[in-house]
Coordinates of C-alpha atoms in Angstrom, one line a residue:
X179 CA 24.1 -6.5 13.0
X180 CA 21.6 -9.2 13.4
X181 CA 19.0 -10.7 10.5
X182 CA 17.3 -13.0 12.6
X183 CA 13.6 -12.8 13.6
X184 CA 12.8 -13.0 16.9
X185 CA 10.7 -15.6 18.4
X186 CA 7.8 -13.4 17.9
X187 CA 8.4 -12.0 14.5
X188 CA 8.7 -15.8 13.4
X189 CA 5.3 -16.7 14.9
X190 CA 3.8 -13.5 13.1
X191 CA 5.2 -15.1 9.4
X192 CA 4.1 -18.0 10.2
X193 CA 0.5 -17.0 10.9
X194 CA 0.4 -14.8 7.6
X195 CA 1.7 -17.2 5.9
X196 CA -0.8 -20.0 7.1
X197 CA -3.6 -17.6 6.5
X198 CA -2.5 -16.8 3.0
X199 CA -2.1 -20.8 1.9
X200 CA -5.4 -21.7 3.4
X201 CA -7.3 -18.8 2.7
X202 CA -6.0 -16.3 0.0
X203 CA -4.6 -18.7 -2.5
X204 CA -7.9 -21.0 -3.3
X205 CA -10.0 -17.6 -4.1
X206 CA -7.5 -15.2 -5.3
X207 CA -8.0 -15.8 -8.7
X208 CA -11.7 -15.5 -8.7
X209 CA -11.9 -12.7 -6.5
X210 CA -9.5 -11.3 -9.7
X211 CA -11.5 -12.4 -12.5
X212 CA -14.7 -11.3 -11.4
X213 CA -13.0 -8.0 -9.1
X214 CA -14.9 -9.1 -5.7
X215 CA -13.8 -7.1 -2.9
X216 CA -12.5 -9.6 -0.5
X217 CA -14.9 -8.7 2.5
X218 CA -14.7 -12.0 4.3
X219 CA -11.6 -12.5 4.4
X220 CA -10.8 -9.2 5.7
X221 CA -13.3 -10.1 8.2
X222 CA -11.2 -13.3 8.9
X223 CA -7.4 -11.4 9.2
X224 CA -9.1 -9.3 11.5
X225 CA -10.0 -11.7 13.6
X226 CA -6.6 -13.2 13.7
X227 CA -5.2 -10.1 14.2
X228 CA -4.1 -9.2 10.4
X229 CA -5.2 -6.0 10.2
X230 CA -4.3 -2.8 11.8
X231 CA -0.9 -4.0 12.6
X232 CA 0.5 -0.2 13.1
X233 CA -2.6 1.1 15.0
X234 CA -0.7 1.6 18.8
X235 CA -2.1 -0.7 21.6
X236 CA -3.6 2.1 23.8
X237 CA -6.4 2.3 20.7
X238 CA -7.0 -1.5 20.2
X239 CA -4.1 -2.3 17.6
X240 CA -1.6 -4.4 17.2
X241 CA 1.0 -1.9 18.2
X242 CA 3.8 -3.8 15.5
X243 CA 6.9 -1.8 14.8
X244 CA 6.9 -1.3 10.8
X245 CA 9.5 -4.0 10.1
X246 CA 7.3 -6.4 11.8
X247 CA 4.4 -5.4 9.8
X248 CA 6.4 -5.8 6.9
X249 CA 7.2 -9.1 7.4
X250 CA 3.6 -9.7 7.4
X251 CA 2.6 -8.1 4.9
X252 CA 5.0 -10.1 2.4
X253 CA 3.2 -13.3 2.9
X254 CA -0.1 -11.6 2.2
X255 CA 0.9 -9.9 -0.9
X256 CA 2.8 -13.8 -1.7
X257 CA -0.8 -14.8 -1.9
X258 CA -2.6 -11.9 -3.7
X259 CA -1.6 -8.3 -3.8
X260 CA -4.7 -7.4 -4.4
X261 CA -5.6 -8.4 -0.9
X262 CA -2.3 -7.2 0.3
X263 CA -3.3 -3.6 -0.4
X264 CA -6.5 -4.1 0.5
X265 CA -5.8 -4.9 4.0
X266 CA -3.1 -2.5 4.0
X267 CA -5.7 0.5 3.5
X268 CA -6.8 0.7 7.3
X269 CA -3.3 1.6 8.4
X270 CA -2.7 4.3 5.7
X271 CA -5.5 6.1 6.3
X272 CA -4.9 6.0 10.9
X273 CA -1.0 7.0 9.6
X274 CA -2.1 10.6 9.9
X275 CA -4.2 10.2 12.6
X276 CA -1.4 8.8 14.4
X277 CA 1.1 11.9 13.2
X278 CA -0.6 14.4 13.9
X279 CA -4.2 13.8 15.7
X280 CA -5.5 14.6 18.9
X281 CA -6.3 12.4 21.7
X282 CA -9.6 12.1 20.8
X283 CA -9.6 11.7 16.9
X284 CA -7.3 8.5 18.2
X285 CA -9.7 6.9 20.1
X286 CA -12.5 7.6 18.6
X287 CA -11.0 6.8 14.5
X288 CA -8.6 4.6 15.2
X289 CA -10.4 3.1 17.9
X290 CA -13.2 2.1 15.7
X291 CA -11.0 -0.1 13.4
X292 CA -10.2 -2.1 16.1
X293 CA -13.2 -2.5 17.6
X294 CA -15.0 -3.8 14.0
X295 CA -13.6 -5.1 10.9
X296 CA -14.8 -1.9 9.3
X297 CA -12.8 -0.1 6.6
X298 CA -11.3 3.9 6.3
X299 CA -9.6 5.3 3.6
X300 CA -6.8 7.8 2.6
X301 CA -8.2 10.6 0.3
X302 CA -5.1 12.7 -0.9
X303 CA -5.3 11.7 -4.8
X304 CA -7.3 13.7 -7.7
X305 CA -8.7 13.8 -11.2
X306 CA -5.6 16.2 -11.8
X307 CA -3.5 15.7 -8.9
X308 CA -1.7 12.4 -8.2
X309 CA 1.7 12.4 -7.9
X310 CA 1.7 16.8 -7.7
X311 CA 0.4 16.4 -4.6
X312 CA 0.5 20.2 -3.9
X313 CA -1.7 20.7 -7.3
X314 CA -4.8 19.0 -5.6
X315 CA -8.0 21.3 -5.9
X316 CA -10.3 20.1 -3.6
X317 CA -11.4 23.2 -1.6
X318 CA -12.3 24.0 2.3
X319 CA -13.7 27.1 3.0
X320 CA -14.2 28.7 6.5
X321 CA -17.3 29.4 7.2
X322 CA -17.7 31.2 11.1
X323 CA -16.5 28.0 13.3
X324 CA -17.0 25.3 10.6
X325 CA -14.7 24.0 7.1
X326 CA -16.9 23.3 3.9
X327 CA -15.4 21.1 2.0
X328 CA -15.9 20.4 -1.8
X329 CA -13.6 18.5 -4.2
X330 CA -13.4 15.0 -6.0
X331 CA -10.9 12.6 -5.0
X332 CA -9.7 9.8 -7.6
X333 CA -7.4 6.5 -6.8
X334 CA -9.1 5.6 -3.0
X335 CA -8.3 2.2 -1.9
X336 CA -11.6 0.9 -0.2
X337 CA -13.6 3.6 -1.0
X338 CA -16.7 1.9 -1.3
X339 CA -16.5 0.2 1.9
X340 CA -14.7 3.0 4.1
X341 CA -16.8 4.3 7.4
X342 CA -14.7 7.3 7.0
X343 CA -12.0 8.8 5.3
X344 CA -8.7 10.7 5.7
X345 CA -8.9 13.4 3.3
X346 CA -6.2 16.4 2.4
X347 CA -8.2 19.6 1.0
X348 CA -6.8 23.3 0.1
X349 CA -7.9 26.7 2.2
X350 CA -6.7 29.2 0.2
X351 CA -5.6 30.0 -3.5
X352 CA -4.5 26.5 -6.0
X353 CA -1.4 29.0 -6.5
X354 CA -0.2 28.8 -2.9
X355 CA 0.7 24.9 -3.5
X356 CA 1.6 23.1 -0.5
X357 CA 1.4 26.2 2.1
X358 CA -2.7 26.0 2.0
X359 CA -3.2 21.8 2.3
X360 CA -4.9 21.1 5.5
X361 CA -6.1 17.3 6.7
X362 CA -9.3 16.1 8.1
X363 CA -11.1 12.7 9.0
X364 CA -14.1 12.9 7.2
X365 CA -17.0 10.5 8.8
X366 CA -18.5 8.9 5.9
X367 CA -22.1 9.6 6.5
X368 CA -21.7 13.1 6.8
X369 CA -24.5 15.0 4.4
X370 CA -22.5 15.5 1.1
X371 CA -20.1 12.4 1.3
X372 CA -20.8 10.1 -1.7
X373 CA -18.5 7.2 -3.6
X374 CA -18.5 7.6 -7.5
X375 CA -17.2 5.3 -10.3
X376 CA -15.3 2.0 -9.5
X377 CA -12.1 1.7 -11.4
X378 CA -11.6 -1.6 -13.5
X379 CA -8.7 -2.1 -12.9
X380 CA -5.5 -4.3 -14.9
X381 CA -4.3 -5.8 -11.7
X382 CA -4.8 -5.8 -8.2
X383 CA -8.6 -6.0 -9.2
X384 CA -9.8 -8.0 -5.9
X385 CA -9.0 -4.3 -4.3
X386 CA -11.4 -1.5 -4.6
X387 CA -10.6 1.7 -6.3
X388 CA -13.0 4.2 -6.5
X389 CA -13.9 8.0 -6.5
X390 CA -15.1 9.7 -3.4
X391 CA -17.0 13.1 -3.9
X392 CA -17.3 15.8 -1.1
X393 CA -20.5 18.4 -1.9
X394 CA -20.8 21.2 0.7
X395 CA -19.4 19.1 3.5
X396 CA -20.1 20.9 6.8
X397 CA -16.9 20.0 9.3
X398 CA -15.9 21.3 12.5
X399 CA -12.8 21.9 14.8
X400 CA -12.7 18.3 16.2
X401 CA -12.2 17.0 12.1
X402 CA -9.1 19.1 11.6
X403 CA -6.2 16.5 11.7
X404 CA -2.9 18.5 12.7
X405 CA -3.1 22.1 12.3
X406 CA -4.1 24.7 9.1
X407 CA -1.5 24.3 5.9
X408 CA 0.1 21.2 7.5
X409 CA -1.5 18.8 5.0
X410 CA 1.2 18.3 2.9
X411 CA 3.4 17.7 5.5
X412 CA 1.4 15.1 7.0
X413 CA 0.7 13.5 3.4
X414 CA 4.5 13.2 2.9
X415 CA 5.3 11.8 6.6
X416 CA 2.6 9.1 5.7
X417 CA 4.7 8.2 2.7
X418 CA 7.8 8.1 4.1
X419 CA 5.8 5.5 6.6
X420 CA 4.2 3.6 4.1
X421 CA 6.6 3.4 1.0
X422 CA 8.0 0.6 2.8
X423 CA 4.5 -1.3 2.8
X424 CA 4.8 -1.6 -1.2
X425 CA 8.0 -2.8 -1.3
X426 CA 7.0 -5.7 1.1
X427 CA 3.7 -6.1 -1.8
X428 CA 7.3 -6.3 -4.1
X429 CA 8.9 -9.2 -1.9
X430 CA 5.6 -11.1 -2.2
X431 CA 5.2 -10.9 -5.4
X432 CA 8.9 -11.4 -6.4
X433 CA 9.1 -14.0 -4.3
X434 CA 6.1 -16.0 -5.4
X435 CA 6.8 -15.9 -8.6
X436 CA 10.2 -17.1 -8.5
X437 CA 8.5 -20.2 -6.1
X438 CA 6.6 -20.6 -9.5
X439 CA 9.1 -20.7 -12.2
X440 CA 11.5 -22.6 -10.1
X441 CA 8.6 -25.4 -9.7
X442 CA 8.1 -25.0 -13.3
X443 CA 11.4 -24.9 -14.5
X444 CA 12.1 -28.3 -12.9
X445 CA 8.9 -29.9 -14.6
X446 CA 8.8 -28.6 -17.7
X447 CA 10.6 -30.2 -20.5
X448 CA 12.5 -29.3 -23.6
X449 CA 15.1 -30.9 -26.2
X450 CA 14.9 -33.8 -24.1
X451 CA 15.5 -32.4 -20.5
X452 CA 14.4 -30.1 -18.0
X453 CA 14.1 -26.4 -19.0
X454 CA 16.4 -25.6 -15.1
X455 CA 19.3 -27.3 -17.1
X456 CA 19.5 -24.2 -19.9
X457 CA 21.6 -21.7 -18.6
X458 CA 19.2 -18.7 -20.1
X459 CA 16.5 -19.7 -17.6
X460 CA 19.0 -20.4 -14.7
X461 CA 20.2 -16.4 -15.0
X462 CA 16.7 -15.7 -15.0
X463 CA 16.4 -17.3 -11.9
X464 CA 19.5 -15.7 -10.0
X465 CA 18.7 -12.7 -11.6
X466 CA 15.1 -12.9 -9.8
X467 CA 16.4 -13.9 -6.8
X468 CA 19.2 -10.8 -6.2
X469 CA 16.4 -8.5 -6.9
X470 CA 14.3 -10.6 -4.3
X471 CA 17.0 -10.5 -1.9
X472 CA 18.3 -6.8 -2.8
X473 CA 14.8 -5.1 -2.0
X474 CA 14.0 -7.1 1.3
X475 CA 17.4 -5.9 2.8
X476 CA 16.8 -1.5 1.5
X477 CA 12.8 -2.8 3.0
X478 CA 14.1 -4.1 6.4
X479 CA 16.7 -1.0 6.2
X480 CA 14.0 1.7 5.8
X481 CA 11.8 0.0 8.6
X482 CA 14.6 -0.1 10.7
X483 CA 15.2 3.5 10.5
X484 CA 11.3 4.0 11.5
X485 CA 11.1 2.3 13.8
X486 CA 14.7 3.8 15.7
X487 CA 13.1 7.3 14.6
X488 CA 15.7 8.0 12.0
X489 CA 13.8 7.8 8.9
X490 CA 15.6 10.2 5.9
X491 CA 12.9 10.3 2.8
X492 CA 15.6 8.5 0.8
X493 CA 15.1 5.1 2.9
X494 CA 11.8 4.7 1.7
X495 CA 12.7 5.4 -1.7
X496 CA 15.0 3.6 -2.2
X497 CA 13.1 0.7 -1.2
X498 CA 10.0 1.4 -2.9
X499 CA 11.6 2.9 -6.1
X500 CA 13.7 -0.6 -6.5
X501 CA 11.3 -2.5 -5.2
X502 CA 8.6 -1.8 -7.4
X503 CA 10.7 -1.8 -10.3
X504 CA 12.2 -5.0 -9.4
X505 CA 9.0 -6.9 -9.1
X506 CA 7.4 -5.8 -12.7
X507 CA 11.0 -7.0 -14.0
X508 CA 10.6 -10.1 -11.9
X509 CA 7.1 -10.4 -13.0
X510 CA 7.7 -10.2 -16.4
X511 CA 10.7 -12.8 -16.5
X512 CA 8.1 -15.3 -15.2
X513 CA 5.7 -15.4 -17.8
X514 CA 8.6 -15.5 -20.3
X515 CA 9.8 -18.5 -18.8
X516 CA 6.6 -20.4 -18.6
X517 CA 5.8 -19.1 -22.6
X518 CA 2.9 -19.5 -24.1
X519 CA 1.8 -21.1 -21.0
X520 CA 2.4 -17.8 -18.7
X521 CA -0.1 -15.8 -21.1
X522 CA -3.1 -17.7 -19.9
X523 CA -4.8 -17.7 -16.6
X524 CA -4.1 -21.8 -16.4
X525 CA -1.2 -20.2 -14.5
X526 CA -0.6 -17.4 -11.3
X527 CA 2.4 -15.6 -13.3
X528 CA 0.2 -13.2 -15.5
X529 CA -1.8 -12.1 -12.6
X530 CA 1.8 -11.5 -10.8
X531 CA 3.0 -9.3 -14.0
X532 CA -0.5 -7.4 -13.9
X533 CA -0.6 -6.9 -9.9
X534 CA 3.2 -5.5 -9.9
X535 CA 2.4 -2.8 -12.2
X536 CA 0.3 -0.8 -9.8
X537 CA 3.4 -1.0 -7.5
X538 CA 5.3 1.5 -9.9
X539 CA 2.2 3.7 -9.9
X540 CA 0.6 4.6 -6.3
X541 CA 2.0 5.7 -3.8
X542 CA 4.2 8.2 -5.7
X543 CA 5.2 6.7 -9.2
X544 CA 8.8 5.3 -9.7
X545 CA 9.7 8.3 -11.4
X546 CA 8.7 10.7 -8.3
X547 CA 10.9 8.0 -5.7
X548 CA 13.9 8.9 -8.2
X549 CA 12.8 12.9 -7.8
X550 CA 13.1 12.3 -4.6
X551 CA 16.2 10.2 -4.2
X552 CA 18.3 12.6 -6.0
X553 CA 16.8 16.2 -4.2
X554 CA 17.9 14.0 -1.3
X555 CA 21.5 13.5 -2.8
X556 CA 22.3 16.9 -3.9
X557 CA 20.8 18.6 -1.0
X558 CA 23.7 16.5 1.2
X559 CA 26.3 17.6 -1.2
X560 CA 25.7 21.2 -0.4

């Protein structure tokens, strides 16, 4: 078993990471304060080839296999995970395009993300629906040869800025659950397509998080992603895919802030020395670290397994359950250690403890990665 990067792995980390000291850093904390969506320097991963990492070559992508896009990911979210998710939105809302499209809705969809630094977004949460999936109640009707779509959707990464969206809708009864949820790309200037209410957000504010509202939306056979009442499969492939993303938003953040509090640790002084000499804020340190280290290993695992086509719902999981967890404990440690001083804004490690908490939250919550974990464990012991 071998942990080393290849040549071109190593080139891609070092790119990220270049791009997040010289150009996330300086502004993440204003982008933050004031919520700005990040536009240019979307604009500016693009170009460098930032964005899209999972979007296959034959459409314009990158073409990176998921751990490599993890990797890359981690030093974006090291500088702002607000950003980090923000860039991550274009390849979760292609993931079901990729699944399960056609030809066509390839090109054309995915296509246009590569061609433009334009934005799409994945449309599967609701008012009442997050993490019950299968409880969602936006409807799609069949009307002769056309779908008429009407719901609210709640939670949407780059809503505001999206030229289209990904978006899982119900045929049928709200009492059939899963067997009715059907997927379609939804162009964004279609009549009836509007964005409602910004969220303001704790953390993670420099991303945008909005409603998206679907009023008599007329769509035809060449928006159906997949086929009738496989929605929720497709949703729950795309997780499996992109649970791994957050824990690499974990790493970054874990890993920054223990860069932080080591630096400060070594500065800061108390009863005559150091603050690194007390042995309470060394185990905070090592204790910070192992869960560093511990969720980049079940993160590589899991994006192994993609990418050899031997992904188990568990992998993911596992990595995103602990990872998420991790990095609010990690989080919170740091401000502890730099006191009073981690409260204010004069330092990064409150907007790390703010920014983690949305990792335990979307994407399934951590109590849903433990659902599924243990259906997982007992369904192998039967």
């Amino acid at each position: 078993m071998d942990f080393a990067l290849t040549d071109e792995q190593q080139r891609l980390v070092e790119t990220a990471r270049k791009f997040t000291k010289e150009k996330i850093i300086p502004v993440a904390q204003r982008l933050d304060e004031h919520g700005t969506f990040p536009k240019e320097i979307c604009e500016q991963a693009w170009e460098i080839g930032l964005m899209n990492a999972e979007i296959p070559q034959e459409y314009g992508g990158l073409g990176l296999s998921t751990l490599d896009h993890v990797l890359m990911a981690e030093e974006i979210n090291y500088g702002c995970a607000g950003i980090g998710t923000t860039l991550l939105g274009n390849n979760l809302a292609a993931m079901p395009l990729i699944l399960a499209g056609t030809e066509d809705q390839k090109k054309k969809f995915c296509g246009s993300l590569t061609e433009a630094p334009i934005f799409a977004a994945y449309a599967c949460s609701e008012p009442d629906a997050g993490s019950d999936v299968a409880g969602m109640r936006t409807a799609v009707r069949k009307v002769g040869q056309e779908y008429v779509m009407t719901g609210q959707k709640r939670w949407i990464t780059n809503a505001r800025f999206a030229s289209w969206y990904t978006v899982f809708g119900r045929i049928g009864d709200v009492r059939d659950r899963h067997k009715g949820i059907t997927c379609f790309v939804v162009p964004r200037d279609l009549p009836g397509v509007s964005v409602g209410k910004k969220e303001d957000k704790l953390g993670q504010r420099a991303s945008d998080t909005s409603d998206v509202l679907f009023e008599e939306v007329k769509l035809g056979k060449e928006h159906l992603v997949g086929e009738e009442g496989q929605g929720f499969k497709i949703a729950m492939k795309t997780f499996d895919r992109s649970r791994p993303w957050i824990a690499a938003g974990a790493c970054g953040i874990m890993r920054r802030a223990l860069d932080e509090c080591r630096r400060y640790a070594l500065e800061r002084k108390a009863f005559g020395q150091a603050i690194a000499q007390f042995q309470a804020i060394q185990f905070m340190l090592a204790e910070m670290a192992m869960k560093y280290e511990a969720t980049r290993l079940l993160m590589w695992k899991a994006s192994w397994s993609i990418g050899q086509g031997k992904l188990d719902a568990i992998e993911s999981s596992y990595a995103k359950a602990f990872g998420a967890d991790s990095a609010m404990a990690v989080a919170t440690d740091a401000v502890q250690i730099f006191g009073g001083y981690g409260y204010t804004k004069e330092y990064p490690v409150e907007k790390l403890m703010r920014d983690a908490k949305l990792l335990q939250i979307y994407e399934g919550t951590s109590q849903i990665q433990r659902m599924v974990i243990a259906r997982n464990l007992l369904a192998q012991g039967q």
